[in-house]
Coordinates of C-alpha atoms in Angstrom, one line a residue:
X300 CA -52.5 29.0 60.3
X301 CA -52.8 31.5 58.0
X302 CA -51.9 35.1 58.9
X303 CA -52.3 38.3 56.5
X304 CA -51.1 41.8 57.0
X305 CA -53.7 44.0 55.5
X306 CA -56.4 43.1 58.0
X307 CA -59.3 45.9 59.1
X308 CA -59.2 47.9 62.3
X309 CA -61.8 46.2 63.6
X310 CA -60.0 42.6 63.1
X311 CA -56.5 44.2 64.7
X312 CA -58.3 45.3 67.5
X313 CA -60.4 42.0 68.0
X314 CA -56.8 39.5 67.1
X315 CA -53.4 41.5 67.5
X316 CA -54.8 43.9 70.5
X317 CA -55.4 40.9 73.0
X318 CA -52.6 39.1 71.3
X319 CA -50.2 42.0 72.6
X320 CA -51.2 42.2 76.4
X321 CA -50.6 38.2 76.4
X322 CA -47.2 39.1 75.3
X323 CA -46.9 42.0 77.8
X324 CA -47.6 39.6 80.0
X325 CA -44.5 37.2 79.2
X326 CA -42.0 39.7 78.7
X327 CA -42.4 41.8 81.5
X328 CA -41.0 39.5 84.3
X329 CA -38.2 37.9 81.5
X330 CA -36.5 41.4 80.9
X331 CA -36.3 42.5 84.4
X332 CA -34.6 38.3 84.7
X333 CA -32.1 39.1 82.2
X334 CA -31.0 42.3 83.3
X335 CA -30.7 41.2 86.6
X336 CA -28.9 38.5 85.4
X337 CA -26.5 40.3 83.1
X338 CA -26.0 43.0 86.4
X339 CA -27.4 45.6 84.2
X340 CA -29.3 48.2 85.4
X341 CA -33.4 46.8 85.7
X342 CA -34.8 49.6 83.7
X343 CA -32.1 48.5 80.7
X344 CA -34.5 45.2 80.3
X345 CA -37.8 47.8 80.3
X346 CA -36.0 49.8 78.1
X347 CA -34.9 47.0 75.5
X348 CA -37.9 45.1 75.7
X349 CA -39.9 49.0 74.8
X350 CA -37.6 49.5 72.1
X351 CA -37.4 45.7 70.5
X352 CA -41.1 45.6 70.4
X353 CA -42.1 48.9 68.6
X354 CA -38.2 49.5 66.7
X355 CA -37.4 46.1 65.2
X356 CA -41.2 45.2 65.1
X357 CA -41.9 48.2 62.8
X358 CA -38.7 48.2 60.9
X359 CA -38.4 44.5 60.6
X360 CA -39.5 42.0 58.0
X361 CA -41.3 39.3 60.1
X362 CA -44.0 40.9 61.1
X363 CA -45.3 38.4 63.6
X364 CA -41.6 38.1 66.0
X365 CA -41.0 39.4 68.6
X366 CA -38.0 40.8 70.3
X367 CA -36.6 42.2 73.2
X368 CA -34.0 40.9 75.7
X369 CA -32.7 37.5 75.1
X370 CA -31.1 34.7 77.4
X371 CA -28.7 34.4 74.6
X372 CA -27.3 37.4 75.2
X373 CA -27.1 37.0 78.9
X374 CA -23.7 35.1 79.1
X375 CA -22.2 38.0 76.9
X376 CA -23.1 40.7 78.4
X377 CA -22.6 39.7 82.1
X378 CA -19.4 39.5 81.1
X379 CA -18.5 43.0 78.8
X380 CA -20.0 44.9 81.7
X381 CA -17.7 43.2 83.8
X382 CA -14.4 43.8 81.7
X383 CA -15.6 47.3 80.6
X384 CA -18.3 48.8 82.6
X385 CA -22.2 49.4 81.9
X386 CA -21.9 52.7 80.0
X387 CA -19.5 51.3 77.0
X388 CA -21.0 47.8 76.6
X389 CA -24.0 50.1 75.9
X390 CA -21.3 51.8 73.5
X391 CA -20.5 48.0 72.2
X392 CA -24.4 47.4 71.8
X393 CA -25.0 50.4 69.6
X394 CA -21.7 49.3 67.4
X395 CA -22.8 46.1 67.5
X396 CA -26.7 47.2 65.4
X397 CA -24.7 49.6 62.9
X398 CA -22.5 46.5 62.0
X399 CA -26.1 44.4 61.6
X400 CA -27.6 47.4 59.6
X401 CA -24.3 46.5 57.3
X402 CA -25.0 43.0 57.7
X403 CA -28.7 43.9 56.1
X404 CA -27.9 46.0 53.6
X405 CA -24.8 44.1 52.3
X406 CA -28.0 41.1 51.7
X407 CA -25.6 38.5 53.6
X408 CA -28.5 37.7 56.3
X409 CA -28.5 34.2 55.0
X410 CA -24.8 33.5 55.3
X411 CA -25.7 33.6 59.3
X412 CA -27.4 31.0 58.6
X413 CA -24.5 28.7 57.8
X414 CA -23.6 27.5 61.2
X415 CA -24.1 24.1 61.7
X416 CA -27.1 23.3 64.0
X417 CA -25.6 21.4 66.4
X418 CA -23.3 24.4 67.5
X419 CA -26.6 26.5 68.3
X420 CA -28.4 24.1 70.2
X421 CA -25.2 23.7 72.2
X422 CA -24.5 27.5 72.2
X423 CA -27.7 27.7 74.1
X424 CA -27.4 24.7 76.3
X425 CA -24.4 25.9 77.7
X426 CA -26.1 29.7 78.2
X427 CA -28.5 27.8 79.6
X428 CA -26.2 26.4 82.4
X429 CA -24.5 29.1 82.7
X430 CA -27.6 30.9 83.7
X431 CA -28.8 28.1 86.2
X432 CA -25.6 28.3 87.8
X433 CA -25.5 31.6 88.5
X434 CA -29.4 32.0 89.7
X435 CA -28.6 29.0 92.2
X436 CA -26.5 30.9 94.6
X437 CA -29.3 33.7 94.1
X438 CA -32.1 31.6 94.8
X439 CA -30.1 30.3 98.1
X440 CA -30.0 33.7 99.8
X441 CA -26.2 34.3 98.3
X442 CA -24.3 36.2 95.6
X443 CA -23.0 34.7 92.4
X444 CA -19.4 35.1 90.7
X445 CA -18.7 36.0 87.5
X446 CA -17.2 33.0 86.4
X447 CA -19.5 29.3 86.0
X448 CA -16.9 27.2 87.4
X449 CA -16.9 29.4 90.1
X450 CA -20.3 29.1 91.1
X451 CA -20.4 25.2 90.7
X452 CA -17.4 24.8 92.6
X453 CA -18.5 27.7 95.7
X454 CA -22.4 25.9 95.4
X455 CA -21.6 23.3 97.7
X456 CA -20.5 25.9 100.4
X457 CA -24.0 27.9 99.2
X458 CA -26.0 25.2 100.4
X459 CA -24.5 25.1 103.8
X460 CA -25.2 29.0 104.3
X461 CA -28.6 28.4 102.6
X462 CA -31.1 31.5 103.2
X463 CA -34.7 29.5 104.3
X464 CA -36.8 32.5 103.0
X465 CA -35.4 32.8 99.4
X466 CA -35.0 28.6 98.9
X467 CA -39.0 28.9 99.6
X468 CA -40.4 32.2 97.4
X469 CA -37.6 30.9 94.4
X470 CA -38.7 27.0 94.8
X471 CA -42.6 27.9 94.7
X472 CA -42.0 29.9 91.4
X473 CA -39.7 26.8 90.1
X474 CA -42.9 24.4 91.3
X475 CA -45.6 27.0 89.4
X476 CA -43.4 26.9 86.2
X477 CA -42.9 23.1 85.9
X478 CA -46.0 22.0 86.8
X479 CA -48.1 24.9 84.5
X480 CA -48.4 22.4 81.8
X481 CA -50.7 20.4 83.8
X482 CA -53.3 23.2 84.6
X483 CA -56.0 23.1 82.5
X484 CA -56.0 24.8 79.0
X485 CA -58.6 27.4 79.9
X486 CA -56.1 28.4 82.8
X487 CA -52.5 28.2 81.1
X488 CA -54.2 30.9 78.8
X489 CA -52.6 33.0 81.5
X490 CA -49.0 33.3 81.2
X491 CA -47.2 30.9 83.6
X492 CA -44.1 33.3 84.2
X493 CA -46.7 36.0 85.6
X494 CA -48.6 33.8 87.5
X495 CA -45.3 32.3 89.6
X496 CA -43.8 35.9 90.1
X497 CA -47.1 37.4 91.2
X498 CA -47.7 34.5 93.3
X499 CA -44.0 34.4 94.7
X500 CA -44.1 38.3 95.3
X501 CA -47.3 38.1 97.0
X502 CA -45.7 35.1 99.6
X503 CA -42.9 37.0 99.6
X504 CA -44.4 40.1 101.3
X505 CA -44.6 38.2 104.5
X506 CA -40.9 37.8 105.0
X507 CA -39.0 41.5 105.4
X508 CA -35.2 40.4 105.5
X509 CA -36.1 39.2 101.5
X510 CA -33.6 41.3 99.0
X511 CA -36.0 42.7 96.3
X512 CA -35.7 44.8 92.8
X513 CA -34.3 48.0 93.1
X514 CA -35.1 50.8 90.9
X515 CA -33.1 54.3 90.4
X516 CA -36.6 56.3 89.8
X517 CA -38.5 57.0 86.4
X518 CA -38.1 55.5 83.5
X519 CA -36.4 58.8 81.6
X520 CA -34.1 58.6 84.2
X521 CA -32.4 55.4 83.5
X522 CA -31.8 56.7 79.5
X523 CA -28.0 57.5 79.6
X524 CA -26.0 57.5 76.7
X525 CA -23.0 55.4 76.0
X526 CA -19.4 56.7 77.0
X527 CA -16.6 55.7 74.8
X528 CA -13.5 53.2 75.8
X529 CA -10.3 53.9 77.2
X530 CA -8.0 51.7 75.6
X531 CA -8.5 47.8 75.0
X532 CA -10.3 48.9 71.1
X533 CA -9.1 45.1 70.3
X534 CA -11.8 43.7 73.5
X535 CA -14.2 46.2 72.2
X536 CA -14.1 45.5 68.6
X537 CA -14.4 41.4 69.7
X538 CA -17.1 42.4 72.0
X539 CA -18.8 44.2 68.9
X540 CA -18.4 41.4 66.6
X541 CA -19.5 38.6 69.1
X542 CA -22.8 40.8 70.4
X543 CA -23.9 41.7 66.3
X544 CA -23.4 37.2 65.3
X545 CA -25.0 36.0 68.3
X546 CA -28.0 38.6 67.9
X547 CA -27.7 38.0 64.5
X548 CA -27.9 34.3 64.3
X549 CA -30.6 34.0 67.2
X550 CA -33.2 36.5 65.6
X551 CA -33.0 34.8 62.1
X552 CA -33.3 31.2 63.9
X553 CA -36.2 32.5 65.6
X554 CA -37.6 34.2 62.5
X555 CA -36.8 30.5 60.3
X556 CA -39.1 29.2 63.4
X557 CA -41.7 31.9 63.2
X558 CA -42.5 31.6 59.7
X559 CA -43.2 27.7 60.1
X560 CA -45.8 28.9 62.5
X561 CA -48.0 30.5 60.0
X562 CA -48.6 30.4 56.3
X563 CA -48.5 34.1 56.0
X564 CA -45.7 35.9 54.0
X565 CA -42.2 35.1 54.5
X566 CA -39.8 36.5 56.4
X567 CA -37.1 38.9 54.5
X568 CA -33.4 37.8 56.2
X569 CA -31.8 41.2 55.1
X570 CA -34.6 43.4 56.1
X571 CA -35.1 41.8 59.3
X572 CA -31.2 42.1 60.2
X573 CA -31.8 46.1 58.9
X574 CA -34.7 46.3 61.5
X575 CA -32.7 44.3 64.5
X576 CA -29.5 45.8 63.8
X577 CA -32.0 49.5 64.9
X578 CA -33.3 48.7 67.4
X579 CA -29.8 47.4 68.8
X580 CA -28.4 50.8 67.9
X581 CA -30.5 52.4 69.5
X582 CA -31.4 50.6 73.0
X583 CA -27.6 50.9 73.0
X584 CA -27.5 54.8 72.4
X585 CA -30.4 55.4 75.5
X586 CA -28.8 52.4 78.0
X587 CA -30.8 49.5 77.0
X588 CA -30.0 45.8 76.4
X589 CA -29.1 43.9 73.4
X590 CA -31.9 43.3 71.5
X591 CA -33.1 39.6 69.3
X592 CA -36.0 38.3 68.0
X593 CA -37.4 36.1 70.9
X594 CA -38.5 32.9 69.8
X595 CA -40.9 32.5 73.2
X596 CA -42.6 36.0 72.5
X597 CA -42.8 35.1 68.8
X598 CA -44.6 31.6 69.4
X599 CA -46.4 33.5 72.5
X600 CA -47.9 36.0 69.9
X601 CA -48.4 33.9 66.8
X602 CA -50.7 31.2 69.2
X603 CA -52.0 34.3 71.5
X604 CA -53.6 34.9 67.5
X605 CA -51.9 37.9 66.6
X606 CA -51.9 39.0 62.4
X607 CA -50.2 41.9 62.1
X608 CA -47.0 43.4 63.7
X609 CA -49.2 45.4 65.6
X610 CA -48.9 43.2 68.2
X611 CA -45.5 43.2 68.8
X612 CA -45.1 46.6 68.3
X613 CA -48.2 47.5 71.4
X614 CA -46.8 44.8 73.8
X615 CA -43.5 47.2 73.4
X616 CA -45.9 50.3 74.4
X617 CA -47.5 48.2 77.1
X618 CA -44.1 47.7 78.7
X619 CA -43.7 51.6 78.2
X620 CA -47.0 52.4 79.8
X621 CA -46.4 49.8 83.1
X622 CA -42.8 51.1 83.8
X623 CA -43.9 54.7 84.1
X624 CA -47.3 54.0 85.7
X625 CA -46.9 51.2 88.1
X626 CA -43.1 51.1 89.0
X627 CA -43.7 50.6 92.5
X628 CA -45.0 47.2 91.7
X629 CA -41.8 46.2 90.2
X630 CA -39.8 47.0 93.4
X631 CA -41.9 44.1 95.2
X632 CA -40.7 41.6 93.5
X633 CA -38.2 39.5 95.4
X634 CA -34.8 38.8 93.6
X635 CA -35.2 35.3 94.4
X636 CA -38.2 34.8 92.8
X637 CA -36.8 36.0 89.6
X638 CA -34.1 33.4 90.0
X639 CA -36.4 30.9 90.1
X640 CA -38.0 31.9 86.7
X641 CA -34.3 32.5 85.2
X642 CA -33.3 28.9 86.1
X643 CA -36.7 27.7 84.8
X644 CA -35.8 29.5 81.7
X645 CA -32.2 28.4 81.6
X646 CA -32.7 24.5 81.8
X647 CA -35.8 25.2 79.1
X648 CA -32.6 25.9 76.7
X649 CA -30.7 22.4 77.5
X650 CA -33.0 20.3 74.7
X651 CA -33.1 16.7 75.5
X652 CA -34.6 16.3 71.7
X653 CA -31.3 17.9 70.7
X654 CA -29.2 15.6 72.7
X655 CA -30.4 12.6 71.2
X656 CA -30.9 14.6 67.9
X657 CA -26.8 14.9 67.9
X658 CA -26.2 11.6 69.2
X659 CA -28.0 10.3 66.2
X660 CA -26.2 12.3 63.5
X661 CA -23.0 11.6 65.4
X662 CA -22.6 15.3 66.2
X663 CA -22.2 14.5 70.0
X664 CA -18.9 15.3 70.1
X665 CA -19.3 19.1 68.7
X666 CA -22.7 19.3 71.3
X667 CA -20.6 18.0 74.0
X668 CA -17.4 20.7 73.3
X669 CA -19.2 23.8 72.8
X670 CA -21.4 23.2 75.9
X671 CA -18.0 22.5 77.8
X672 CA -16.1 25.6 75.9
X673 CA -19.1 28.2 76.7
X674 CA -19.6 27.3 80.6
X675 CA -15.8 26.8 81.2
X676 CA -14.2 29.3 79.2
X677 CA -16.4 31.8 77.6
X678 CA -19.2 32.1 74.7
X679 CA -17.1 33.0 72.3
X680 CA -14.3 30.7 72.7
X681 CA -16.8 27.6 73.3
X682 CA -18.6 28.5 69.6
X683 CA -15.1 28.2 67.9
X684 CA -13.8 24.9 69.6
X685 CA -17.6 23.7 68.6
X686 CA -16.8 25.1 65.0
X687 CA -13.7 24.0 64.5
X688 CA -14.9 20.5 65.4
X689 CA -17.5 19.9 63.6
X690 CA -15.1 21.5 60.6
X691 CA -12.7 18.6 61.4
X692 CA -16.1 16.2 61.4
X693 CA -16.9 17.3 58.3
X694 CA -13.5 17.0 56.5
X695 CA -13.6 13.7 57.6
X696 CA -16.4 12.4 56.3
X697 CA -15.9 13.9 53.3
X698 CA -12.6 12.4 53.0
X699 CA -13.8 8.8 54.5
X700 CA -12.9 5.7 52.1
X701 CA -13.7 2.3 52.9
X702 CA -11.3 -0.2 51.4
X703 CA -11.5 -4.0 51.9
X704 CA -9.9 -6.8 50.3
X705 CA -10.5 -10.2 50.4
X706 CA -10.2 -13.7 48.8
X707 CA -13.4 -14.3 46.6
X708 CA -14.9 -17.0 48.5
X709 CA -13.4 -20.1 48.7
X710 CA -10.4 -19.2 46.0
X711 CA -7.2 -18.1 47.7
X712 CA -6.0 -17.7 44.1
X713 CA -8.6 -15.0 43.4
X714 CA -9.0 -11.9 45.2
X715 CA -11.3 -9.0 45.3
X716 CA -10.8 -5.6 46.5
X717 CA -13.6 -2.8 47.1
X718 CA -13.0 0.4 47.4
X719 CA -15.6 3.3 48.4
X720 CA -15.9 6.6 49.4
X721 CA -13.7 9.6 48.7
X722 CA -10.3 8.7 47.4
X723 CA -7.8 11.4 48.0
X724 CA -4.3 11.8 49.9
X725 CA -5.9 11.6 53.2
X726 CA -7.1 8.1 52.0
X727 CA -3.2 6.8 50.9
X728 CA -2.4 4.7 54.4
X729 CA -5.6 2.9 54.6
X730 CA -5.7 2.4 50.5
X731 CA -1.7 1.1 50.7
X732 CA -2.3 -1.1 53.8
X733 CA -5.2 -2.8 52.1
X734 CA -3.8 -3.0 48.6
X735 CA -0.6 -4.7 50.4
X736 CA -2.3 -7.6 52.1
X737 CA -3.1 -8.7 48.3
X738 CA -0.8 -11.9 47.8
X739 CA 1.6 -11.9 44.7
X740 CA 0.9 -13.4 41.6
X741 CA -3.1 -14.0 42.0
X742 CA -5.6 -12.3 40.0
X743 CA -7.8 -9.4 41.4
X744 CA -11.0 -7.8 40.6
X745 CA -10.8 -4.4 41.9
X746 CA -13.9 -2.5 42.5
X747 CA -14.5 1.4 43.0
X748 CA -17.4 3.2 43.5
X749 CA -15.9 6.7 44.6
X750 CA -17.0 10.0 44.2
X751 CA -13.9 12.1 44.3
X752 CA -10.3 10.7 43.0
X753 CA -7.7 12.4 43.0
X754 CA -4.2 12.6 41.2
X755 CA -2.3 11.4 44.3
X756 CA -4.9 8.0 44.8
X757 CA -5.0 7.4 40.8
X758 CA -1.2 7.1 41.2
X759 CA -1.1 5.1 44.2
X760 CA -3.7 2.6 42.7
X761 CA -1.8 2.4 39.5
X762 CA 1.5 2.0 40.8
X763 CA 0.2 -0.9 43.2
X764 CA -1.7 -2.7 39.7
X765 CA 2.0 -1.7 38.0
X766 CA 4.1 -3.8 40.6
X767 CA 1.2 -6.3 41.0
X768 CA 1.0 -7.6 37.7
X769 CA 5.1 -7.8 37.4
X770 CA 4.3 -10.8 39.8
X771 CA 1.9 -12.6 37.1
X772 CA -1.0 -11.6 38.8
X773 CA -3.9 -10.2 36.7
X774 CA -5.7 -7.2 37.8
X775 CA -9.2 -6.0 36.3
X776 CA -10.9 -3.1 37.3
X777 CA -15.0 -2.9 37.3
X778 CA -15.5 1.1 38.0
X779 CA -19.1 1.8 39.2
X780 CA -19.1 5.4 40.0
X781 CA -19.4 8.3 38.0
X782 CA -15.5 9.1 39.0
X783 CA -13.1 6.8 37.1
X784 CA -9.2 6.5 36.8
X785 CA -8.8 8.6 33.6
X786 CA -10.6 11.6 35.6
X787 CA -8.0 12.0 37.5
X788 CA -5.8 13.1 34.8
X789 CA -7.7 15.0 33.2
X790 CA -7.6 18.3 35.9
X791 CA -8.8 18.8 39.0
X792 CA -10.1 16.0 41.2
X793 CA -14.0 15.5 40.1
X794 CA -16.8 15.2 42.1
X795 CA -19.7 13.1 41.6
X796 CA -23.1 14.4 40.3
X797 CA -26.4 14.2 43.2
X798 CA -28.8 11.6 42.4
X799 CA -25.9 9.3 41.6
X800 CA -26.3 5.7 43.2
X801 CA -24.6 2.9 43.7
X802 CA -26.4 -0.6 41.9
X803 CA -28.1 -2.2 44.1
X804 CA -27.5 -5.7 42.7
X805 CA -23.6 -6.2 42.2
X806 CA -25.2 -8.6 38.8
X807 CA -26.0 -5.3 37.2
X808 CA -22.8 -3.9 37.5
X809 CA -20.8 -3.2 34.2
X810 CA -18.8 -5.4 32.2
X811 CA -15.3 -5.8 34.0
X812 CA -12.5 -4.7 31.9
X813 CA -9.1 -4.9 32.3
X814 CA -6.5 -3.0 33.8
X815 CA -4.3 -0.6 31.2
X816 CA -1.0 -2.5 31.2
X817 CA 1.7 -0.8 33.2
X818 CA 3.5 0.5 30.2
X819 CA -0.1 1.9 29.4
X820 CA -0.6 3.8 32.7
X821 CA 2.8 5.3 32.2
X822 CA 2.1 6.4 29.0
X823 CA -1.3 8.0 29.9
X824 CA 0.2 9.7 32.7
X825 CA 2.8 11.2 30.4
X826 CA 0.6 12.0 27.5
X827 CA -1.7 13.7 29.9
X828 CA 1.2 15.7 31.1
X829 CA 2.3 16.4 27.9
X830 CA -0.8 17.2 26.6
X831 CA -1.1 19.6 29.4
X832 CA 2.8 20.8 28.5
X833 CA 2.7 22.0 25.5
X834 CA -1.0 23.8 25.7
X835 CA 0.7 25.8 28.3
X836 CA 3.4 26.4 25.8
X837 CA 1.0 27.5 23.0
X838 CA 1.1 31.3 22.6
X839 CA -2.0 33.2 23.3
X840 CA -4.6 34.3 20.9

């Protein structure tokens, strides 16, 4: 799908203008959701959804996302406005788009990038729960906490006190959603969120003892500025930090998916993080939400066929135009039908393709723990048990060696011994265990095909050959990978070269040869050491 940015007036007008009132269409009803569900003001969704579409889609690099207020950011926020009030997490938002600016200009957009996967599908899985939970006790007629376990352990009581009229406006927008996908295409043109909330507000005008949206006024007169802390700099500055990554990570993610969309020109990480980080700062200067890229706006626009940022940047003045001209409408709207859209929307972030994705890969651990760690603890602290998990995953792969040894068929007077893998210190209790279940005085054929060695495993193999041919035994070494013994003393541990496999048929392997006598290992070690003596010794040039 091919997308260029230099089209005519007449083509932005006939692709990107009806493009942008699709968009309109979707993120309307999401932003007055997600403020609602942060317990924001609703006008700070308007207001963030206005300035993500025209700020970051002007400023930003991919011209075809885009952004406004994201479920991502729903967990987060709930809970800064919580510990320090709505005026300073707008403070902590505005931070929070200076330190992306940094981010941007310091051409680090890609190191965001870096976080394994798995963590971000489960970072958003647990938002995802998170946000289910708490739109449950709305869509029952009740009032959520601020904590998740809270609201799974009081929803049992929330069903007892169930509220008939909200259970039937928030179910019939749940139904509309979930089964949109099965209306014919001509009529899922239409966006399914607006279609449930228009039909759920319209049902919902029959009932009067419904709780519904309430506004302060105008537009202009929900813009207040920020007010700065009193005390707690050390939440604030962790508040800043977490609100900048998360944003950070999410719009890039959604800007990677975006540009698989099309076969336009790619998106610029840096200048996209210059043009987020904007229109964070400044949503957070006039009392607006966080802002990301979006990726259901994004793949909204790019299939609605938009070319141009135009779009993005119109559906933000279409936004603009409805919340001055028709605010009245938006005070209709029942709360519980917008908790039926949020919970739609929450689930839609709990992947079952990512699931099974991590249970293949062996990540289901990590998904597991960070979905845990964000709906039990907090965002924050569920990312870093996911990342320090799937650090300790890593290291151990890395450092997994597979050792086995065993007679060579039928002759218990001959053994083999194969060893695999990484060969370091963590590998010394299952390389000793293995080399010690070698009889004494029989001949062995020792086989490595390792890709890291180093000083501490070439010692422990050596010894073991030293001490095993003092018994009579012979031992004789066939080394198929590109690390060998002698690497290991010749500096630090090596790695193997990519591309490097092992033979496929054990008959091609390499000439055996044997094992340096003990007296010959000793002496390689020392001259090795001595070698390395007296060049230290030498004076400089």
């Amino acid at each position: 799908m091919s997308r260029d940015t230099t089209l005519s007036v007449r083509d932005i007008l006939r692709y990107d203008l009806p493009a942008s009132i699709v968009v309109f269409l979707v993120a309307l009803p999401l932003s007055i959701g997600i403020a609602i569900a942060c317990g924001a003001p609703v006008e700070a969704g308007l207001l963030a959804a206005i300035i993500g579409g025209v700020v970051a889609g002007l400023m930003g690099s991919s011209a075809l996302q885009v952004s406004g207020p994201a479920a991502g950011l729903t967990v987060v926020v709930a809970e800064l406005i919580q510990n320090f009030g709505w005026r300073t997490t707008c403070f902590i938002t505005a931070c929070a788009g200076l330190l992306q600016i940094l981010f941007g200009l310091s051409r680090i957009a890609r190191a965001a990038l870096a976080i394994a996967p798995v963590v971000v599908h489960a970072m958003l899985a647990g938002i995802g729960i998170t946000i289910a939970l708490q739109q449950a006790h709305v869509l029952l007629g009740g009032n959520p906490a601020s904590k998740a376990w809270h609201n799974l352990t009081q929803l049992p009581s929330q069903i007892i006190n169930v509220h008939g009229h909200s259970v039937l406006i928030g179910g019939v927008v749940l139904a509309i959603l979930v089964g949109w996908r099965f209306v014919p295409e001509q009529v899922r043109r239409i966006p399914g969120p607006l279609v449930a909330v228009i039909i759920g507000t319209l049902l919902s005008l029959q009932f009067t003892d419904l709780p519904r949206i309430e506004l302060s006024g105008s537009l202009l007169n929900a813009v207040e500025l920020p007010s700065l802390p009193q005390g707690n700099w050390g939440g604030i500055l962790t508040g800043v930090l977490t609100v900048a990554l998360i944003a950070s990570v999410e719009s890039l993610l959604s800007a990677v998916a975006v540009d698989k969309m099309h076969s336009g020109p790619r998106c610029n990480f840096d200048r996209e993080l210059v043009g987020q980080g904007s229109a964070n700062f400044l949503s957070g200067l006039v009392g607006g939400l966080p802002v990301t890229g979006v990726i259901v706006r994004s793949s909204t626009n790019v299939f609605a066929g938009a070319r141009t940022r135009f779009s993005a940047v119109a559906h933000g003045v279409w936004v603009l135009l409805f919340s001055v001209a028709l605010v009245g409408l938006v005070e209709q709207i029942p709360k519980s039908a917008l908790a039926g859209l949020l919970i739609f929307v929450g689930l839609q972030l709990v992947k079952v393709a990512h699931i099974k994705l991590a249970h293949r890969t062996g990540d289901l651990l990590v998904y597991a723990a960070t979905v845990l760690g964000v709906v039990f603890l907090n965002l924050l602290e569920g990312v870093l048990v996911g990342l320090a998990i799937a650090l300790a995953l890593l290291l151990w792969r890395i450092a997994k060696v597979e050792v086995h040894a065993a007679p060579r068929g039928s002759h218990t007077d001959e053994w083999h011994v194969d060893i695999t893998g990484s060969c370091t210190f963590l590998a010394l209790p299952k390389l000793s265990k293995a080399l010690s279940t070698v009889p004494a005085g029989v001949d062995v054929t020792v086989e490595t095909y390792v890709d890291f060695m180093d000083h501490a495993a070439y010692e422990s193999i050596s010894e073991w050959a030293r001490r095993h041919q003092e018994t009579g035994g012979a031992v004789r070494m066939i080394e198929l990978g590109a690390v060998h013994m002698e690497h290991a003393l010749e500096g630090p541990p090596k790695k193997a070269m990519a591309g490097e496999s092992k033979p496929s048929e054990p008959s091609k392997s390499p000439e055996p040869s044997p094992t340096p006598a003990p007296q010959d290992l000793e002496s390689a070690d020392t001259a090795a050491t001595s070698k390395e003596t007296s060049k230290a010794l030498e004076p400089n040039a």
